[in-house]
Each structure stands twice: as structure tokens, then as C-alpha cells.
Short mmCIF file of C-alpha atoms in Angstrom, two decimals:
data_model
loop_
_atom_site.label_atom_id
_atom_site.label_comp_id
_atom_site.label_asym_id
_atom_site.label_seq_id
_atom_site.Cartn_x
_atom_site.Cartn_y
_atom_site.Cartn_z
CA MET U 1 11.42 -5.33 11.80
CA ARG U 2 13.91 -3.45 8.67
CA TYR U 3 11.89 -5.62 5.92
CA HIS U 4 13.99 -5.98 3.16
CA ILE U 5 12.24 -5.68 -0.59
CA GLN U 6 14.45 -5.38 -3.77
CA GLU U 7 13.45 -2.19 -4.47
CA GLY U 8 14.56 -0.79 -0.30
CA HIS U 9 12.79 -1.39 3.22
CA PHE U 10 10.61 -0.11 5.87
CA ASP U 11 10.64 -0.97 9.47
CA LEU U 12 7.74 -2.57 10.48
CA PRO U 13 6.83 -3.24 13.77
CA ASP U 14 7.63 -7.02 14.81
CA ASP U 15 5.02 -8.82 16.72
CA GLY U 16 4.85 -11.48 14.72
CA ARG U 17 3.72 -10.56 11.59
CA ILE U 18 4.80 -13.89 8.99
CA ASP U 19 5.48 -13.74 5.85
CA ARG U 20 3.00 -15.15 3.16
CA SER U 21 4.43 -15.14 -0.20
CA MET U 22 4.74 -13.13 -1.84
CA ASN U 23 5.38 -9.87 0.20
CA VAL U 24 2.23 -10.03 2.32
CA LEU U 25 2.91 -9.73 5.79
CA ALA U 26 -0.34 -11.17 8.11
CA MET U 27 -0.39 -11.80 12.03
CA PRO U 28 -0.03 -15.72 12.13
CA ASP U 29 -4.43 -15.85 12.99
CA GLY U 30 -5.89 -13.50 10.58
CA SER U 31 -6.29 -10.74 12.34
CA GLY U 32 -5.20 -6.55 12.32
CA VAL U 33 -3.65 -5.82 8.88
CA THR U 34 -2.12 -6.82 6.68
CA PHE U 35 0.56 -5.10 4.95
CA ILE U 36 1.08 -6.02 1.46
CA VAL U 37 3.50 -5.03 -1.21
CA SER U 38 3.35 -4.85 -4.68
CA ARG U 39 4.86 -4.12 -7.34
CA ASP U 40 4.01 -2.65 -11.46
CA ALA U 41 5.22 0.15 -13.88
CA LEU U 42 3.64 2.74 -15.69
CA ARG U 43 2.99 2.03 -19.00
CA ALA U 44 4.41 4.22 -21.59
CA GLN U 45 4.14 8.55 -20.68
CA GLU U 46 1.35 7.68 -18.29
CA THR U 47 1.77 10.34 -15.47
CA LEU U 48 1.37 8.39 -11.64
CA ALA U 49 -1.59 9.93 -11.01
CA ALA U 50 -2.70 8.31 -14.17
CA PHE U 51 -1.11 4.85 -13.41
CA VAL U 52 -3.79 5.16 -10.31
CA GLU U 53 -7.50 5.83 -12.05
CA ARG U 54 -6.68 2.88 -14.36
CA GLN U 55 -5.80 0.95 -11.28
CA MET U 56 -8.59 1.89 -8.84
CA ASN U 57 -10.50 1.18 -12.76
CA ASP U 58 -9.75 -2.20 -12.29
CA LEU U 59 -10.49 -2.53 -9.32
CA LYS U 60 -13.84 -1.60 -9.18
CA ARG U 61 -14.41 -4.18 -12.23
CA GLN U 62 -13.33 -7.13 -9.81
CA VAL U 63 -14.65 -6.34 -6.01
CA SER U 64 -17.86 -6.02 -4.57
CA GLN U 65 -19.20 -2.14 -4.17
CA LEU U 66 -15.67 -0.83 -4.24
CA GLN U 67 -16.16 2.87 -2.34
CA GLU U 68 -13.04 5.68 -2.33
CA THR U 69 -13.40 7.21 0.66
CA SER U 70 -9.50 9.62 0.14
CA ARG U 71 -7.16 9.91 -3.11
CA ASN U 72 -4.70 12.58 -1.95
CA PRO U 73 -0.84 13.45 -2.49
CA ILE U 74 1.43 13.27 -0.10
CA GLY U 75 5.57 12.02 0.51
CA VAL U 76 7.38 9.15 1.66
CA GLY U 77 10.53 8.52 2.99
CA PRO U 78 12.36 9.68 5.90
CA ALA U 79 10.05 13.02 7.08
CA MET U 80 7.69 12.76 4.56
CA ARG U 81 9.32 14.18 2.05
CA SER U 82 11.31 11.91 -0.03
CA LEU U 83 8.80 10.20 -2.84
CA ALA U 84 5.87 11.84 -4.57
CA ALA U 85 3.46 9.50 -3.86
CA ILE U 86 -0.63 9.18 -4.31
CA GLU U 87 -2.61 8.33 -1.18
CA ILE U 88 -6.08 6.20 -1.51
CA ALA U 89 -8.45 5.14 0.97
CA THR U 90 -11.04 2.21 0.13
CA ARG U 91 -13.46 -0.46 1.93
CA PHE U 92 -15.60 -2.99 -0.18
CA LYS U 93 -16.13 -6.42 -0.15
CA GLN U 94 -14.37 -9.54 -1.55
CA ASN U 95 -15.14 -13.00 -0.73
CA GLY U 96 -18.39 -11.63 1.07
CA GLN U 97 -15.79 -9.88 4.01
CA ALA U 98 -15.91 -6.20 4.63
CA LEU U 99 -12.35 -4.72 4.06
CA HIS U 100 -10.66 -1.04 4.14
CA GLN U 101 -7.68 -0.64 2.96
CA ARG U 102 -5.32 2.44 2.92
CA GLN U 103 -2.13 2.63 0.10
CA ALA U 104 0.52 4.82 -1.21
CA VAL U 105 1.67 3.70 -4.49
CA PHE U 106 4.88 5.92 -5.55
CA GLN U 107 7.31 5.56 -8.30
CA LEU U 108 11.38 4.61 -7.89
CA PRO U 109 13.67 6.72 -8.78
CA ASP U 110 13.85 4.64 -11.46
CA GLY U 111 11.75 6.78 -13.44
CA ARG U 112 9.34 3.33 -14.75
CA ALA U 113 8.84 1.12 -11.95
CA VAL U 114 6.07 1.89 -9.00
CA LEU U 115 6.32 0.64 -5.59
CA ILE U 116 2.52 -0.12 -4.13
CA LEU U 117 2.14 -0.61 -0.47
CA THR U 118 -0.96 -1.42 1.57
CA ALA U 119 -2.51 -1.94 4.54
CA SER U 120 -5.45 -3.70 4.92
CA SER U 121 -8.28 -4.64 7.91
CA PRO U 122 -11.50 -6.40 8.25
CA GLU U 123 -12.35 -3.35 10.89
CA PRO U 124 -12.36 -0.12 9.85
CA PHE U 125 -8.92 1.80 10.52
CA GLY U 126 -8.62 3.52 14.16
CA GLU U 127 -5.86 5.80 15.40
CA SER U 128 -3.07 3.71 16.32
CA GLU U 129 -3.75 1.77 12.33
CA LEU U 130 -3.57 4.86 11.18
CA ALA U 131 -0.07 6.02 13.27
CA LEU U 132 1.06 2.59 11.94
CA TRP U 133 0.61 3.57 8.95
CA GLN U 134 2.23 6.77 9.00
CA ARG U 135 5.12 5.12 9.62
CA THR U 136 5.74 2.60 8.07
CA LEU U 137 5.32 4.93 5.11
CA ALA U 138 7.90 7.73 6.98
CA SER U 139 10.28 4.88 7.11
CA PHE U 140 10.83 4.01 3.54
CA GLN U 141 15.06 3.67 2.06
CA PRO U 142 15.06 2.99 -1.09
CA ARG U 143 17.83 1.02 -1.86
CA GLY U 144 20.71 2.27 -3.01
#
């Protein structure tokens, strides 16, 4: 399905996901990968890398046993070149449940707005989940 948000749209699997508010797209039974779209803004003179560092420090205070397993610069959009982004992979416990996440944090063309796409799962990401993640990132089109 083509999922539209104010900033653009993503191609996501059309396999029964429902919008549970605040741009949370999850399977009806809570299984599989949940997609979360959130928005924020850079502070004055803040770089995207500094924003990510600040957000990760906040997350460390909020969740138990946070482990950041990778942080890499990536591209988002057609041919993964349209927008510069930072991808973060983490795992942690929330309410006693293990969670595995992939996040892509990218600055929108307006220069200040930040969009964060998160894929979250109680299970580690396998090949099919990583392929879905890559397809979703490649499908992003900023609203023009």
C-alpha cells in the first residue's frame, strides 16, 4: 500500500497492517514488524549527527539494557540517494519485553524538520525483515 503522511509517502506491504494512531502501523495481532513514523526538528545549529546522539542519550535514560548494534550513514529514497540519513540498529527491553529496532533518521528538504522511520520487532531481524526495511526506505518520496 502507498502510505501517505504529510511529508511524503512510503510503499509498505499491503498485508493487513492497521494504523493504530500517531502513525503506528502494526499487524492486528501485534506480530511481525511494526512501522512507526515520527517527526522532530533540529535545534538551532544542530547537525543531524548531533540530533541522533541527543536522541540516543534520551533513549538510554528511558529504556532498560539498550544496546546500539550499529550506526551508519545511508541514503533514503529512490536508488537510496535522495536524502542523507543515519541508520541505527538497537535492541533493548521495554516493559520486560525484548525489542529490536531499525531507525532511519533523515532531514527533510526544508532543512530543519527531521523524519524518523522505525521498524520494531520482538524478534531479531531476519533476511525478509531486512529486505522489507530496505524496500521501505527506498520507496520514500518527499511530498513536493
